[in-house]
CSV table of N, CA and C in Angstrom, one decimal:
chain,number,residue,atom,x,y,z
A,2,GLN,N,-16.7,14.3,-6.4
A,2,GLN,CA,-15.5,14.3,-7.1
A,2,GLN,C,-14.3,14.7,-6.1
A,3,VAL,N,-13.2,14.0,-6.3
A,3,VAL,CA,-12.0,14.3,-5.5
A,3,VAL,C,-10.8,14.4,-6.4
A,4,GLN,N,-10.0,15.3,-6.1
A,4,GLN,CA,-8.7,15.5,-6.9
A,4,GLN,C,-7.6,15.3,-5.8
A,5,LEU,N,-6.6,14.6,-6.3
A,5,LEU,CA,-5.5,14.2,-5.3
A,5,LEU,C,-4.2,14.6,-5.9
A,6,VAL,N,-3.3,15.2,-5.0
A,6,VAL,CA,-2.0,15.6,-5.5
A,6,VAL,C,-1.0,15.2,-4.5
A,7,GLU,N,-0.1,14.3,-4.8
A,7,GLU,CA,0.9,13.8,-4.0
A,7,GLU,C,2.2,14.6,-4.0
A,8,SER,N,2.9,14.6,-2.9
A,8,SER,CA,4.2,15.3,-2.8
A,8,SER,C,5.1,14.6,-1.8
A,9,GLY,N,6.4,14.9,-1.8
A,9,GLY,CA,7.2,14.5,-0.8
A,9,GLY,C,8.2,13.3,-1.3
A,10,GLY,N,8.1,12.9,-2.6
A,10,GLY,CA,9.0,11.9,-3.0
A,10,GLY,C,10.4,12.5,-3.3
A,11,GLY,N,11.3,11.6,-3.6
A,11,GLY,CA,12.7,12.0,-3.8
A,11,GLY,C,13.6,10.9,-3.8
A,12,LEU,N,14.9,11.2,-3.7
A,12,LEU,CA,16.0,10.2,-3.6
A,12,LEU,C,16.5,10.1,-2.2
A,13,VAL,N,16.7,9.0,-1.7
A,13,VAL,CA,17.1,8.7,-0.3
A,13,VAL,C,18.0,7.5,-0.3
A,14,GLN,N,18.9,7.5,0.7
A,14,GLN,CA,19.7,6.3,0.8
A,14,GLN,C,19.0,5.3,1.6
A,15,ALA,N,19.4,4.0,1.4
A,15,ALA,CA,18.8,2.9,2.1
A,15,ALA,C,18.9,3.1,3.6
A,16,GLY,N,17.9,2.8,4.3
A,16,GLY,CA,17.8,3.1,5.8
A,16,GLY,C,17.3,4.4,6.1
A,17,GLY,N,17.1,5.3,5.1
A,17,GLY,CA,16.6,6.6,5.4
A,17,GLY,C,15.0,6.7,5.4
A,18,SER,N,14.5,7.9,5.5
A,18,SER,CA,13.1,8.1,5.7
A,18,SER,C,12.6,9.2,4.8
A,19,LEU,N,11.4,9.0,4.4
A,19,LEU,CA,10.6,10.1,3.6
A,19,LEU,C,9.2,10.1,4.2
A,20,ARG,N,8.6,11.2,4.0
A,20,ARG,CA,7.2,11.3,4.3
A,20,ARG,C,6.4,11.9,3.1
A,21,LEU,N,5.5,11.1,2.6
A,21,LEU,CA,4.7,11.4,1.4
A,21,LEU,C,3.4,12.1,2.0
A,22,SER,N,3.0,13.1,1.2
A,22,SER,CA,1.6,13.7,1.5
A,22,SER,C,0.7,13.5,0.2
A,23,CYS,N,-0.5,13.7,0.6
A,23,CYS,CA,-1.5,13.6,-0.5
A,23,CYS,C,-2.6,14.6,-0.1
A,24,ALA,N,-2.6,15.7,-0.9
A,24,ALA,CA,-3.6,16.7,-0.6
A,24,ALA,C,-4.9,16.5,-1.5
A,25,ALA,N,-6.0,16.5,-0.9
A,25,ALA,CA,-7.3,16.2,-1.6
A,25,ALA,C,-8.2,17.5,-1.7
A,26,SER,N,-8.8,17.6,-2.8
A,26,SER,CA,-9.8,18.7,-3.0
A,26,SER,C,-11.2,18.1,-2.7
A,27,GLY,N,-12.2,18.9,-2.4
A,27,GLY,CA,-13.5,18.3,-2.3
A,27,GLY,C,-13.9,18.2,-0.8
A,28,ARG,N,-15.2,18.6,-0.5
A,28,ARG,CA,-15.7,18.6,0.8
A,28,ARG,C,-16.0,17.2,1.3
A,29,THR,N,-15.9,16.1,0.6
A,29,THR,CA,-16.2,14.9,1.1
A,29,THR,C,-15.0,14.0,1.4
A,30,PHE,N,-13.9,14.6,1.4
A,30,PHE,CA,-12.6,13.8,1.7
A,30,PHE,C,-12.7,12.9,2.9
A,31,SER,N,-13.4,13.4,4.0
A,31,SER,CA,-13.4,12.7,5.2
A,31,SER,C,-14.4,11.5,5.2
A,32,SER,N,-15.0,11.3,4.1
A,32,SER,CA,-15.9,10.2,4.0
A,32,SER,C,-15.3,9.0,3.2
A,33,TYR,N,-14.1,9.2,2.6
A,33,TYR,CA,-13.4,8.2,1.9
A,33,TYR,C,-12.3,7.4,2.6
A,34,THR,N,-12.3,6.2,2.2
A,34,THR,CA,-11.2,5.3,2.5
A,34,THR,C,-10.0,5.8,1.7
A,35,MET,N,-8.8,5.9,2.3
A,35,MET,CA,-7.7,6.4,1.5
A,35,MET,C,-6.6,5.3,1.5
A,36,GLY,N,-6.0,5.2,0.3
A,36,GLY,CA,-5.0,4.1,0.2
A,36,GLY,C,-3.7,4.8,-0.4
A,37,TRP,N,-2.6,4.1,-0.3
A,37,TRP,CA,-1.3,4.3,-1.0
A,37,TRP,C,-1.0,3.1,-1.7
A,38,PHE,N,-0.6,3.2,-3.0
A,38,PHE,CA,-0.1,2.1,-3.8
A,38,PHE,C,1.2,2.5,-4.4
A,39,ARG,N,1.9,1.6,-5.0
A,39,ARG,CA,3.2,1.9,-5.7
A,39,ARG,C,3.3,0.9,-6.9
A,40,GLN,N,4.1,1.5,-7.8
A,40,GLN,CA,4.4,0.7,-9.1
A,40,GLN,C,5.8,1.0,-9.4
A,41,ALA,N,6.6,-0.2,-9.4
A,41,ALA,CA,7.9,-0.2,-9.8
A,41,ALA,C,8.0,-0.5,-11.4
A,42,PRO,N,9.1,-0.1,-12.0
A,42,PRO,CA,9.2,-0.4,-13.5
A,42,PRO,C,9.1,-1.8,-13.8
A,43,GLY,N,8.2,-2.1,-14.8
A,43,GLY,CA,8.0,-3.5,-15.2
A,43,GLY,C,7.2,-4.3,-14.2
A,44,LYS,N,6.7,-3.7,-13.2
A,44,LYS,CA,5.8,-4.4,-12.3
A,44,LYS,C,4.4,-3.9,-12.3
A,45,GLU,N,3.5,-4.7,-11.7
A,45,GLU,CA,2.1,-4.2,-11.5
A,45,GLU,C,2.0,-3.3,-10.3
A,46,ARG,N,1.0,-2.4,-10.3
A,46,ARG,CA,0.7,-1.6,-9.2
A,46,ARG,C,0.4,-2.4,-8.0
A,47,GLU,N,0.9,-2.1,-6.9
A,47,GLU,CA,0.6,-2.9,-5.6
A,47,GLU,C,0.2,-2.1,-4.5
A,48,PHE,N,-0.7,-2.6,-3.7
A,48,PHE,CA,-1.2,-2.0,-2.4
A,48,PHE,C,0.0,-1.8,-1.5
A,49,VAL,N,0.0,-0.7,-0.8
A,49,VAL,CA,0.9,-0.5,0.2
A,49,VAL,C,0.4,-0.3,1.6
A,50,ALA,N,-0.6,0.6,1.7
A,50,ALA,CA,-1.3,1.0,3.0
A,50,ALA,C,-2.7,1.5,2.8
A,51,GLY,N,-3.5,1.4,3.8
A,51,GLY,CA,-4.9,2.0,3.7
A,51,GLY,C,-5.3,2.5,5.1
A,52,ILE,N,-6.2,3.5,5.1
A,52,ILE,CA,-6.8,4.0,6.3
A,52,ILE,C,-8.3,4.3,6.2
A,53,SER,N,-9.0,4.0,7.2
A,53,SER,CA,-10.4,4.2,7.1
A,53,SER,C,-10.8,5.7,7.2
A,54,TRP,N,-12.0,6.0,6.9
A,54,TRP,CA,-12.4,7.5,6.8
A,54,TRP,C,-12.2,8.2,8.1
A,55,THR,N,-12.3,7.4,9.2
A,55,THR,CA,-12.1,8.1,10.5
A,55,THR,C,-10.7,8.1,10.9
A,56,GLY,N,-9.9,7.3,10.3
A,56,GLY,CA,-8.5,7.2,10.6
A,56,GLY,C,-8.3,6.1,11.8
A,57,GLY,N,-9.4,5.5,12.2
A,57,GLY,CA,-9.3,4.5,13.3
A,57,GLY,C,-8.8,3.1,12.9
A,58,SER,N,-8.8,2.9,11.6
A,58,SER,CA,-8.3,1.6,11.1
A,58,SER,C,-7.2,1.8,10.1
A,59,THR,N,-6.1,1.2,10.3
A,59,THR,CA,-5.1,1.2,9.2
A,59,THR,C,-4.7,-0.2,9.0
A,60,TYR,N,-4.1,-0.4,7.7
A,60,TYR,CA,-3.7,-1.8,7.3
A,60,TYR,C,-2.7,-1.6,6.3
A,61,TYR,N,-1.7,-2.6,6.2
A,61,TYR,CA,-0.6,-2.5,5.4
A,61,TYR,C,-0.3,-3.8,4.6
A,62,ALA,N,0.5,-3.7,3.7
A,62,ALA,CA,1.1,-4.9,3.0
A,62,ALA,C,2.2,-5.4,3.8
A,63,ASP,N,2.4,-6.7,3.7
A,63,ASP,CA,3.4,-7.4,4.6
A,63,ASP,C,4.8,-6.8,4.4
A,64,SER,N,5.0,-6.3,3.1
A,64,SER,CA,6.4,-5.9,2.8
A,64,SER,C,6.7,-4.5,3.5
A,65,VAL,N,5.7,-3.8,4.0
A,65,VAL,CA,6.0,-2.5,4.6
A,65,VAL,C,5.6,-2.4,6.1
A,66,LYS,N,5.0,-3.5,6.5
A,66,LYS,CA,4.5,-3.5,7.9
A,66,LYS,C,5.7,-3.3,8.9
A,67,GLY,N,5.5,-2.3,9.8
A,67,GLY,CA,6.5,-2.1,10.8
A,67,GLY,C,7.5,-1.0,10.4
A,68,ARG,N,7.5,-0.6,9.0
A,68,ARG,CA,8.3,0.5,8.6
A,68,ARG,C,7.5,1.6,8.1
A,69,PHE,N,6.4,1.4,7.5
A,69,PHE,CA,5.5,2.5,6.9
A,69,PHE,C,4.3,2.8,7.9
A,70,THR,N,4.0,4.1,8.0
A,70,THR,CA,2.8,4.4,8.8
A,70,THR,C,1.9,5.4,7.9
A,71,ILE,N,0.6,5.0,7.8
A,71,ILE,CA,-0.3,5.8,7.1
A,71,ILE,C,-1.1,6.6,8.2
A,72,SER,N,-1.4,7.9,7.9
A,72,SER,CA,-2.3,8.7,8.8
A,72,SER,C,-3.0,9.7,7.9
A,73,ARG,N,-4.0,10.3,8.5
A,73,ARG,CA,-4.8,11.3,7.8
A,73,ARG,C,-5.1,12.4,8.8
A,74,ASP,N,-5.3,13.6,8.2
A,74,ASP,CA,-5.8,14.8,8.9
A,74,ASP,C,-7.0,15.3,8.1
A,75,ASN,N,-8.2,15.0,8.5
A,75,ASN,CA,-9.3,15.3,7.8
A,75,ASN,C,-9.7,16.8,7.8
A,76,ALA,N,-9.2,17.5,8.8
A,76,ALA,CA,-9.3,19.0,8.8
A,76,ALA,C,-8.5,19.6,7.7
A,77,LYS,N,-7.4,19.0,7.3
A,77,LYS,CA,-6.4,19.5,6.3
A,77,LYS,C,-6.7,18.8,5.0
A,78,ASN,N,-7.5,17.8,4.9
A,78,ASN,CA,-7.8,17.0,3.6
A,78,ASN,C,-6.6,16.4,3.1
A,79,THR,N,-5.8,15.9,4.0
A,79,THR,CA,-4.5,15.3,3.7
A,79,THR,C,-4.3,14.0,4.3
A,80,VAL,N,-3.7,13.1,3.5
A,80,VAL,CA,-3.3,11.8,4.0
A,80,VAL,C,-1.8,11.6,3.8
A,81,TYR,N,-1.1,11.0,4.8
A,81,TYR,CA,0.3,10.9,4.8
A,81,TYR,C,0.8,9.5,4.8
A,82,LEU,N,2.1,9.3,4.4
A,82,LEU,CA,2.7,8.0,4.4
A,82,LEU,C,4.1,8.3,4.9
A,83,GLN,N,4.3,7.9,6.1
A,83,GLN,CA,5.7,8.0,6.7
A,83,GLN,C,6.4,6.7,6.4
A,84,MET,N,7.5,6.8,5.8
A,84,MET,CA,8.3,5.6,5.3
A,84,MET,C,9.7,5.7,6.0
A,85,ASN,N,9.9,4.7,6.9
A,85,ASN,CA,11.2,4.6,7.5
A,85,ASN,C,11.9,3.4,7.1
A,86,SER,N,13.1,3.2,7.5
A,86,SER,CA,14.0,2.1,7.0
A,86,SER,C,13.9,1.7,5.7
A,87,LEU,N,14.0,2.6,4.7
A,87,LEU,CA,13.7,2.4,3.3
A,87,LEU,C,14.7,1.5,2.8
A,88,LYS,N,14.2,0.7,1.8
A,88,LYS,CA,15.1,-0.4,1.1
A,88,LYS,C,15.1,0.0,-0.4
A,89,PRO,N,16.1,-0.5,-1.1
A,89,PRO,CA,16.1,-0.3,-2.7
A,89,PRO,C,14.8,-0.9,-3.2
A,90,GLU,N,14.3,-1.9,-2.8
A,90,GLU,CA,13.1,-2.5,-3.3
A,90,GLU,C,11.8,-1.7,-3.0
A,91,ASP,N,11.9,-0.6,-2.3
A,91,ASP,CA,10.8,0.3,-2.1
A,91,ASP,C,10.7,1.3,-3.2
A,92,THR,N,11.8,1.3,-4.1
A,92,THR,CA,11.8,2.3,-5.2
A,92,THR,C,10.6,2.1,-6.2
A,93,ALA,N,9.9,3.1,-6.4
A,93,ALA,CA,8.6,3.0,-7.2
A,93,ALA,C,8.0,4.5,-7.3
A,94,VAL,N,7.0,4.5,-8.1
A,94,VAL,CA,6.1,5.6,-8.2
A,94,VAL,C,5.1,5.4,-7.2
A,95,TYR,N,4.8,6.3,-6.2
A,95,TYR,CA,3.7,6.1,-5.2
A,95,TYR,C,2.6,6.9,-5.5
A,96,TYR,N,1.4,6.3,-5.4
A,96,TYR,CA,0.1,6.9,-5.7
A,96,TYR,C,-0.8,6.9,-4.5
A,97,CYS,N,-1.5,8.0,-4.3
A,97,CYS,CA,-2.6,7.9,-3.3
A,97,CYS,C,-4.0,7.7,-4.1
A,98,ALA,N,-4.9,7.2,-3.4
A,98,ALA,CA,-6.1,6.9,-4.0
A,98,ALA,C,-7.3,7.0,-2.9
A,99,ALA,N,-8.5,7.4,-3.4
A,99,ALA,CA,-9.6,7.5,-2.5
A,99,ALA,C,-10.7,6.6,-3.1
A,100,GLY,N,-11.4,5.9,-2.1
A,100,GLY,CA,-12.5,5.0,-2.6
A,100,GLY,C,-13.5,5.0,-1.4
A,101,SER,N,-14.6,4.2,-1.8
A,101,SER,CA,-15.7,4.1,-0.8
A,101,SER,C,-15.8,2.7,-0.2
A,102,VAL,N,-15.0,1.8,-0.5
A,102,VAL,CA,-14.9,0.5,0.0
A,102,VAL,C,-14.1,0.4,1.3
A,103,ALA,N,-14.6,-0.1,2.4
A,103,ALA,CA,-13.8,-0.3,3.5
A,103,ALA,C,-12.7,-1.3,3.5
A,104,LEU,N,-11.6,-1.0,4.0
A,104,LEU,CA,-10.5,-1.9,4.1
A,104,LEU,C,-10.0,-2.3,2.7
A,105,ALA,N,-10.2,-1.5,1.7
A,105,ALA,CA,-9.9,-1.8,0.4
A,105,ALA,C,-8.4,-2.0,0.1
A,106,THR,N,-8.0,-3.0,-0.6
A,106,THR,CA,-6.6,-3.3,-0.9
A,106,THR,C,-6.4,-3.5,-2.5
A,107,ARG,N,-7.4,-3.5,-3.3
A,107,ARG,CA,-7.3,-3.6,-4.7
A,107,ARG,C,-7.5,-2.3,-5.5
A,108,SER,N,-6.8,-2.1,-6.5
A,108,SER,CA,-6.8,-0.9,-7.3
A,108,SER,C,-8.4,-0.6,-7.8
A,109,TYR,N,-9.0,-1.6,-8.1
A,109,TYR,CA,-10.4,-1.4,-8.7
A,109,TYR,C,-11.4,-0.9,-7.6
A,110,GLN,N,-11.1,-1.0,-6.4
A,110,GLN,CA,-11.8,-0.6,-5.4
A,110,GLN,C,-11.7,0.9,-5.0
A,111,TYR,N,-10.8,1.6,-5.7
A,111,TYR,CA,-10.6,3.0,-5.5
A,111,TYR,C,-11.0,3.7,-6.7
A,112,ASN,N,-11.7,4.9,-6.5
A,112,ASN,CA,-12.3,5.6,-7.5
A,112,ASN,C,-11.5,6.7,-8.1
A,113,TYR,N,-10.6,7.4,-7.2
A,113,TYR,CA,-9.9,8.5,-7.6
A,113,TYR,C,-8.5,8.3,-7.3
A,114,TRP,N,-7.6,8.8,-8.2
A,114,TRP,CA,-6.1,8.6,-8.1
A,114,TRP,C,-5.4,10.0,-8.3
A,115,GLY,N,-4.3,10.0,-7.6
A,115,GLY,CA,-3.3,11.2,-7.9
A,115,GLY,C,-2.4,10.7,-9.0
A,116,GLN,N,-1.5,11.6,-9.4
A,116,GLN,CA,-0.6,11.5,-10.5
A,116,GLN,C,0.7,10.8,-10.2
A,117,GLY,N,0.9,10.6,-8.9
A,117,GLY,CA,2.0,9.9,-8.4
A,117,GLY,C,3.3,10.7,-8.1
A,118,THR,N,4.1,10.2,-7.3
A,118,THR,CA,5.3,10.8,-6.8
A,118,THR,C,6.4,9.7,-6.8
A,119,GLN,N,7.6,10.1,-7.3
A,119,GLN,CA,8.7,9.1,-7.5
A,119,GLN,C,9.5,8.9,-6.1
A,120,VAL,N,9.7,7.8,-5.7
A,120,VAL,CA,10.6,7.5,-4.6
A,120,VAL,C,11.7,6.6,-5.0
A,121,THR,N,12.9,7.0,-4.9
A,121,THR,CA,14.1,6.2,-5.3
A,121,THR,C,15.0,6.0,-4.1
A,122,VAL,N,15.2,4.7,-3.8
A,122,VAL,CA,16.1,4.4,-2.7
A,122,VAL,C,17.4,3.8,-3.2
A,123,SER,N,18.6,4.5,-2.9
A,123,SER,CA,19.8,4.0,-3.4
A,123,SER,C,20.4,3.1,-2.3
A,124,SER,N,21.3,2.1,-2.8
A,124,SER,CA,21.9,1.1,-1.9
A,124,SER,C,23.2,1.6,-1.5
């Protein structure tokens, strides 16, 4: 069982940066693939970024590639999402998730979810 708590969201101007954190409970955190998803009002939840259990593999949605960076610190049971060059279209609730499927990009491939943190980018 893993419990996830996101933090770091907020309001930022276009072109700015934010770093999201996701703190996990449970001793098996290091064995999970971790992912970040987002959901904008009226839209479906979409994959943003993922990272393997070792941190050796990372993968991104095309819409954020080159702007966002996912990382993890297994000693701190925490995964991060550094978001740079933010755009108004990045506005959404951001969720972190944990699962057992390698290179997972679909919601159903993740077993555990946080409550989400709001990111708002003003133009």
